Every structure is written in C-alpha cells, then in structure tokens.
Amino acid sequence: MSRIGVFVCHCGENISRTVDVEKVAAEAGRLFGVAYTCDYKYMCSDPGQNLLKKAVAEHKLEGIVVAACSPRMHEKTFRNAAKAAGVNPFLCEMANIREHCSWVHEDRDEATAKAIDIVTMMVERVKRNKKLQPITVPVTKKALIIGGGIAGIQSALDIADSGHQVVLVEREPSIGGHMAQLSETFPTLDCSQCIMTPKMVDVVNHPNITLHTYAEIEAVEGYIGNFQVKVRKKARSVDMAKCTGCGVCMAKCPQKKIPNSFDKNLGFRPAIYVPFPQAVPNTPVIDRENCTWFKTGKCGVCQKVCGPGAVDYTQEDEIVVEQVGAVVVATGFQLYDIGPKPAGSAIEGYGEFGYGTIPDVIDGLTFERLASASGPTGGKIVRPSDGAEPKSVVFVQCVGSRAREKGISYCSKICCMYTAKHTMLYKHKVHDGQAYVFFMDARTPGKGYDEFWRRSIEEEEAVYIRGMVSRLYQKGDKVVVMGSDVHIGVQVEIEADLVVLATAVQPREGADTLAQKLGISYDKYHFYSEAHAKLRPVECATAGIYLAGACQGPKDIPDTVSQASAAAAKVMTLFARNELEREPIVAKVNERFCVGCLACRKVCPYGAVEEKEIRDRSGNLIKVVAYVNPGVCGGCGTCQATCPSKSVELDGYTDEQIMAMIEAL
Amino acid sequence: MTPAKNILNYSYYPGCSLHASAKEYDESTRGLFKALKIGLHEVPDWLCCGATPAHNVDELLSLSLCAKNLELSNQVDGDLAVACAACFSRLKVTQHRLAENEEKRHQVAYALDAPLALDKPVKHLLEILATDFGLDRLAAAVQKPLSGLKVACYYGCLLTRPPDVPELDDCEDPSIMERVIGATGAETVSWSHRMECCGANFTLSRPGVVLKLSGEILASAKRGGADCIMVACPLCHGNLDIRQKEIEEASGRHYGMPVFYMTQLLALAAGVSTSKLGFGSMMVSPVSLLKEKGLL
Ligand SMILES: Cc1cc2nc3c(=O)[nH]c(=O)nc-3n(C[C@H](O)[C@H](O)[C@H](O)COP(=O)(O)OP(=O)(O)OC[C@H]3O[C@@H](n4cnc5c(N)ncnc54)[C@H](O)[C@@H]3O)c2cc1C
Ligand code: SF4
Ligand code: SF4
C-alpha cells in the first residue's frame, strides 16, 4: 500500500504546546508512501473528521495515520470516519503523540523528534495492515446477577422488567443483603424493611427471574454474549418445591440457642432457620454444623413435624449450569472487623478498642439491629451486657477508615451519615439520653444530607467532638472513652454506657477469588475496578461484566440503586442486539507450520486456544494443531511471543509489522 | 564468660540512666543475661543518645549522636541490645529517618566526618528474650516461679510507637511484656493505662502534670488488681516510683505499689541472687510484697 494520509492534531494546545505539529506533518510528507499530510487544531471534531474524509476522496488515500491522542481515546472515532470515507477501518491507526509524547516531555525539539519517530513507525505499520472484517458473535439474552442485596435486586428487576431473563445468585439463604438489616434509613428516615421487602417479593414472583439462594458461583467461562456459568446450590436440606413456609420445623427444633449472625449475634435461631421472618424465599435451611441430626445422627424432629414432608437430610450440593450473555457483579460489602490484628493481615487491628472483649462496644450494624423494630429487642435500644437502657452513648467515626497507618486510607463514605442517623434514632427512643460523636470531618455531600446532619446537632442535641479516640476500657459498668478535642486542644474522657464504632466498609470476604473466576480486576483493597473512573463507572474492563453497588466502592443506598439501574441499562443495550461485533484483532494459527506443542494454550490468559485435529478425506488423523477461538481471544499476543515455531500471529500485529516499525527508527 | 559458652551474644548499649539513676536496671540485666548464658558486651566509649532534649532542639544533633553510637557498636560483635525504652526509640528512629532521607544521611555523615554505619540490628531486651532466646527457653530457665504475683505491665509511650519504627509488637495493643513475664509464671493483669503517658520529662519542668498522669496510671493498675508495676524505661520508673509518695499526698490515695524494672523480676525468677537486683534502691520497697509471695 502506498497512498497514506497523515493527519496531525494539535489537541487544542495539549500537543502543540510541546510538539511542533507543523514540522511533524512536513516531515511525514517526506516518507515513502505518504501521499498527503496536514495538521489541525481538533482533528476529532466534526470539521476535523470532514478534513479526513475529503482528503481520502481527493487524494485517493488507501491508509490513514492520525497522529493525536491514545487509541483508547479516539481510535473508534477515526476508524468510523475512515469507514464512512470508504477505507477499511483497520487500515486507520493512531500515532499517540499526546500521552506518549507531549504530555510526558518538556523539551520541544526532543519531543518533536520523538513525535516524528512515532508517526514514521505507524506509517510503516499501516503499509502492512490488512483489511479486516469485524467478527460477529451471537448474544445470549439472559443476565446473571451475583449478589442479592439492594444492588443485585434493582438490576435484576430492571432487566427482568425489560423482558429479558435473569438468573440471580445469592450466597445467603435469603436475598436482601445489608439493607434488610437496617432500621430506618437516611436521609428521610423511612423504614428499611418497608421499602426493601416488597422489592424482595417482586424478585421471587417475577416470571423472568430465576432465583438461586444459598448458592455460589463455581466457575465462569466464555466471553461477552456467551458466558457459561456453573452455580453451586448448597444443600438446603429442605425441598423448596414441597416446603410451604409454615415454620413448624423452626418452632420444634430443640437447638434454639444458635447465635443469629443476621442479628449480629444479639438474638438466637434454631438449627433449621430462615435468617429473618421476612426472608425471601421463605424456605428454611438446615445449618448442618449445628444440627443434632448431622452431628449425632439422632433427633429428626423437623422431618417428623413437617406436614408436606419437605425436610430431606440426604440432599446434596447441586451444580446448575446457566448460559448467559452478561454478568452484573453486586456482591456488596462487609464491615471491618475491629478486633486485634489478624495474623498475616496488611491491615492493623484495633485491639486498643476492646471490641469483642468489652460487650458494650458494638459496631454500627449491631446498633441498626438494636434500633430495628424487627430486631432482637423489638427496637428497644439496650446495652448488650445487662439489657439496661444506655443514658450516654458515644459514637466513634472513621474507625479503620482514613487511617493510613492502620492500612486503610479511603473514606467509607456512609458512616458520617449513618452516625448522624444513629444519634437521631437514639434520641427518639431514649429522650433523656445524651449522644456524643467523635469525628474527624463531617462528610455530607448529597441531596438533603447536610441538612440531616445539622438536624442531629441542632434538634437532637448530639454533641459532636472533633478528634480521635485512642482507647476504650471498661471501668465498672461504664466504658471509658479516651479521646481528644482538637478544637479546644484538650484530652477528653467520657464514661459511656454504650460505644458504637463506625467501622470501615470493606469488600466481601472472597471478593478476590470471585474476581479471579470472572477475570475482572480489583484494587489493593479488593474493591472491583471499573473500566474508567469517570466515563465508564459501571463497566468492568472485561467486556460483558458490569458492577453495581458497594462491591465497587463504599456507597449508600441512593448511589447503589443508581449504579444498579445504570448497570441494568448497559445490559439492556447489549441485549438490544442479536449479534455483537468484535474487533478482529485476534490470533490466527498457521496450520502448516504449527507443530502442535500447544505451548500457546498454556500461556493464553483467556483460555482461547483449543486443540484441532486435521484429518484427510478418509478421516485419518494427520496432525493436531492449535486453534484460536476468535470469540474468546482477547488479542493480547502472548501466544505470538511464546510460539517456538512462529506459527501464531495477531492480525494487525504481525512479526513483519513490528520488525518494520523497529527498523523505521 | 567466654563467648563460646554462650548461646547468644550481643553488643550492649546501656545508656546514661543505666549508669546512674537506673543502676539496678543495668545490674539486673547483666545478672539475668549471665544466668541465661547470653553474652552481653558493652560497647566501648558509647555516648549519650541525646534522649528527649537533643531531638527537641536539634534534629541533626540527635541523629548524629545515635549514628555515632551505631558506628561505635560495630566494635563489638552481635546485634545491639538496648534496655532503656528511650535509647531504644532514639536509635530505631535514627535508623528509620536516615534510611528514608538521603539528604539527612549526607548531613549526618558530614557532621560525623565518617561514612555512616547504621545497619546493626537494634533490639530491645524484650525482643531478645521473646524472639531470639524464646519464651520456652525462658520458662525452662525459671528457678523461682513468680506464680501468685500480679503484675501490671507498663509500656509507656515509646516502646512500641510510632507505628512503623520500633517493630516490636502491635503499636497500640501489644502483648510482648505480658508474654515475657508470663513465662516466669507471674500473673499479668488486664488494665487500662498500660500505654498512657506518665508525664515523662515534665517531671522537672512541670511536676504537677506528672503527678496527675502518673497518678492515673497507678490508680488504673490498682483497679486492675495489680500487686506491682513492671517497666522498661528509667524515666517511667522515676515518675511512678520516686514520685509515688508525692502522688499519694496530692491525691489522698494510698498505692504502695512497687515498680520493678522488667529485668529485676526476670532475674529474680531466674535465680539471680537478690543482692544483685538493686531492690534496696527502690523508693517503694518491694520487700514486704515479695516476702508475702514467698519470693524473698
Ligand atoms: C450501619 C449501616 C447503616 C447504614 N444506613 C444507611 C442508610 O440509612 N441509608 C443509606 O442510604 N445507606 C445506608 N447504609 C448503606 C447500605 O447498607 C448500602 O448502601 C447497601 O447495603 C449496599 O448494597 P449492596 O447490594 O451493594 O451490598 P449488600 O447489601 O452488602 O449486598 C450484597 C449481597 O451480595 C451477597 N453476596 C456477597 N458475596 C457473594 C457471592 N460471592 N456470591 C453470591 N452472593 C454474594 C451478599 O450475601 C449480599 O446479600 C448503611 C450501612 C451500614 C453498615
Ligand atoms: S434435625 Fe436438626 S434442624 Fe431438624 S429439628 Fe433436629 S436439630 Fe433442628
Ligand atoms: S464517611 Fe465520615 S466517618 Fe466514614 S470514613 Fe468517611 S469521613 Fe470517616
């Protein structure tokens, strides 16, 4: 190919400030095979693109190099423009003279020389580019949602309402997540159960939603539009088809004193249980670790009393395989466990707060259960140690959050607001009680949020003390809070009846393992990473996988629901098409030279390489070679670098092209 | 004792206090190490670490003093054993600061007019006993178990802080003292003020502060049910022991709480003769307590 056009962009001043763009265009014009060059202030704008289209027509261009920003930014834009001008889009390439050049250099002459080099290399590459056709893959219009908190529920309902099938997988016996545990919710103080449980019922009744509770993701294979997911449904020991949810088994089970983790262990449950009365589905599970039958082979009471005969001790884990086209990950968060430092953890503990040893030091979620009308105390706020009504309560914010020296530097975002809420709930129930709050900053951005916080101070008379707490200790039946008030520069001590710690929001235990199964990335704290912090906040870098809720970063309910609906909208956009176009930058095996060592299969991070048998007409096996499934290939080129016989190459990145680019330097 | 017979060998930086007001800390340390067959060889010509005053007025001076001591310590083989919590802190802080700051490294090298030699591991006695020697061996060396003695282990501000410097134990919730003295059979009490400040060198400029802060520590130890307090710092010892009578007068409360250096109790348990433990120089006499527990 020998008629190439080079279009050099100023990017406002982003490039032209350090690179002499006119010189780059002039030098490019001297290159063998370049038929046209120009420069323009904003190449990506409408006039810029028209410039390109006009030049193609006037100069009969056969290949295009746009010297501008990163291909991640505008490759698509310019390839579309090329296509509109009648040039195969894969004959259009970007020479990145912004991120790789003007932004990182200061010296104008050197930067200009480098920009010329970059353009020269891309010209050599485009000369050797082949016309490629996009690959199409079919789309399975069924979505998998992992996690049944408010995020997963919202996404599931939105997608199901649009007419598509949804599979919702929840690890616990019931959906609902944290929101089902909350009492009333900021900023309006509406009852969490009242707004949550109807949605849970909608999920179980929705004709388009298949619900797997007490289930986990075992394995995920495939790619956008075509995932195969293995779901392990843990043995419930109760037949869901037969159980009517009457609850007789729970009433008769002799094991009554098992701490209920849903109630933060303040209340008890039997061995056959639903975590809370409004659970969805309302089918109990047997907790085999605590069930007498499973421990000793005796008992069997629940089976005897169950009218429909639903109790089944022989049930085993079941693996269900689902074919889906998109995945929404909504596994939520957990609260930081504030005990002493766990062995091997990068995050320091808070042994000095005595959480776990001083009974009246609790976390925010425990306070929610105490304040909840459906909680273990029926909504009466009492001290765990002796059941007395606490007359002074100290709330401590930022425990674990924003504490670099303890290992977590981020802000947990929700605790300022829920602590303000806690002081209100407390004052509403204990009129003569006094709430104190130790805080570093009050972070209340959000509609109606600052007003809410002010109300806790001005109307509910919470005393806010700006400073940190260093230690908590038991003194008689009080908990002494040692802290500082930085506004007046003194150390303060408060003898409290109850201390509530607003502990850091962390991703769920096992978030990393799930991410590895899905092939998505996560940050050092194990929050899942979005593809772009600003412009692609609900998509993973892995195509076809979306994020919703607190698994991506600390979030309150309004933010969680917004993101969940956004993720659902992305899934619906995907499902609006019957076929997907994928970039044809995939590896191809030269079957003549391939020796079938399959070294490529070992290194392929996408699992795209398969074995292929080559047979003659009468069906005799001639040889085995590698085959790259174009739908799965991620175009990373690892196989190309590995192949000892040089028989696998990436379209658009052949060895010949790369060598030509190097030689052009 | 020749080094060959010892199980472990250390160079030893006693620091000024251990040659003066805290002689009993020094004596009991030497006694204990001898009984445990751990070699301890004092660094010749060591200097003052600069303590609190130096780093308050001139950081370069403070870093240079400690850097010089680290250089001197290379005359003797073995990691550097330190007893005083303040000296330990200064030496560790110096290693830390100089490791992370090239400019300061140049300044200190210029001040000392010699290349820096900062790499010798600095170890507090607690670390030597708990980790290098080991708690099992320590327990096995006990001749006079301290069972029945209720000890409040007092860390003070410097042993474990700031977070990333001493690397001795969890910074705010340590247990190394309890583990070490626990090996002798002593009972350790759980109490609130083991990490609070005693007032430190305000003892000279504003004794009122010390009476209040140290008073709270004594009150907390008493509340926790302790018979005595165990410390690893001469300054804490001074505030809790020497000032105890004044604290009692100011607060109208009686404590009568003996304050031991950790090595006094450990050496006692290891069977070192009581004449070498300096009990006589304690202001709050431990004699009746130790007699009552059958340890004297
Ligand atoms: C004390 C406290 C008070 C709060 N108060 C308020 C308030 O008043 N107002 C407000 O707006 N927000 C409040 N919040 C925040 C609110 O709880 C969250 O915004 C919301 O719960 C986030 O929803 P989610 O679905 O992302 O996560 P979660 O609620 O954590 O749900 C995640 C779900 O995924 C499931 N799951 C996890 N891992 C897996 C897996 N591997 N496989 C299958 N399922 C899995 C979990 O079991 C769970 O059901 C509060 C939070 C706390 C801690
Ligand atoms: S068999 Fe297990 S679950 Fe059923 S009643 Fe007995 S203990 Fe409870
Ligand atoms: S939301 Fe408030 S309390 Fe929570 S970590 Fe951020 S600043 Fe601290």
mmCIF file of C-alpha atoms in Angstrom, chain A residues 87 152 161 172 210 234-235 250 264 295 332 343 365 406 463 465 469 472 488 513 544 549 552 571 596 603 605 636 647:
data_model
loop_
_atom_site.group_PDB
_atom_site.id
_atom_site.type_symbol
_atom_site.label_atom_id
_atom_site.label_comp_id
_atom_site.label_asym_id
_atom_site.label_seq_id
_atom_site.Cartn_x
_atom_site.Cartn_y
_atom_site.Cartn_z
ATOM 1 C CA VAL A 87 -11.478 2.948 3.771
ATOM 2 C CA GLY A 152 -28.497 -7.023 42.724
ATOM 3 C CA ASP A 161 -38.940 -5.787 33.517
ATOM 4 C CA GLU A 172 -27.033 -16.498 51.867
ATOM 5 C CA THR A 210 -34.693 -17.442 38.347
ATOM 6 C CA LYS A 234 -25.595 -25.685 48.548
ATOM 7 C CA ALA A 235 -27.670 -28.437 50.108
ATOM 8 C CA MET A 250 -38.276 -23.987 63.321
ATOM 9 C CA LYS A 264 -25.161 -9.604 64.768
ATOM 10 C CA LYS A 295 -23.810 -34.138 64.375
ATOM 11 C CA GLY A 332 -21.636 -5.669 48.297
ATOM 12 C CA ALA A 343 -2.263 -12.839 61.553
ATOM 13 C CA LEU A 365 -24.675 -2.655 62.154
ATOM 14 C CA LYS A 406 -3.597 1.228 60.091
ATOM 15 C CA VAL A 463 -22.596 16.642 70.934
ATOM 16 C CA ILE A 465 -16.413 16.397 69.353
ATOM 17 C CA VAL A 469 -10.338 8.220 70.167
ATOM 18 C CA LEU A 472 -11.645 2.323 75.268
ATOM 19 C CA ILE A 488 -10.009 23.329 72.173
ATOM 20 C CA THR A 513 -11.497 -15.200 44.416
ATOM 21 C CA GLY A 544 -19.887 -8.057 29.261
ATOM 22 C CA GLY A 549 -23.249 -1.307 44.480
ATOM 23 C CA GLN A 552 -17.032 -1.361 43.625
ATOM 24 C CA VAL A 571 -27.057 -4.952 29.909
ATOM 25 C CA GLY A 596 1.009 -28.917 17.909
ATOM 26 C CA VAL A 603 0.024 -19.196 28.300
ATOM 27 C CA PRO A 605 -4.877 -15.858 29.738
ATOM 28 C CA CYS A 636 -3.060 -9.881 23.870
ATOM 29 C CA SER A 647 3.082 -20.150 13.672
#
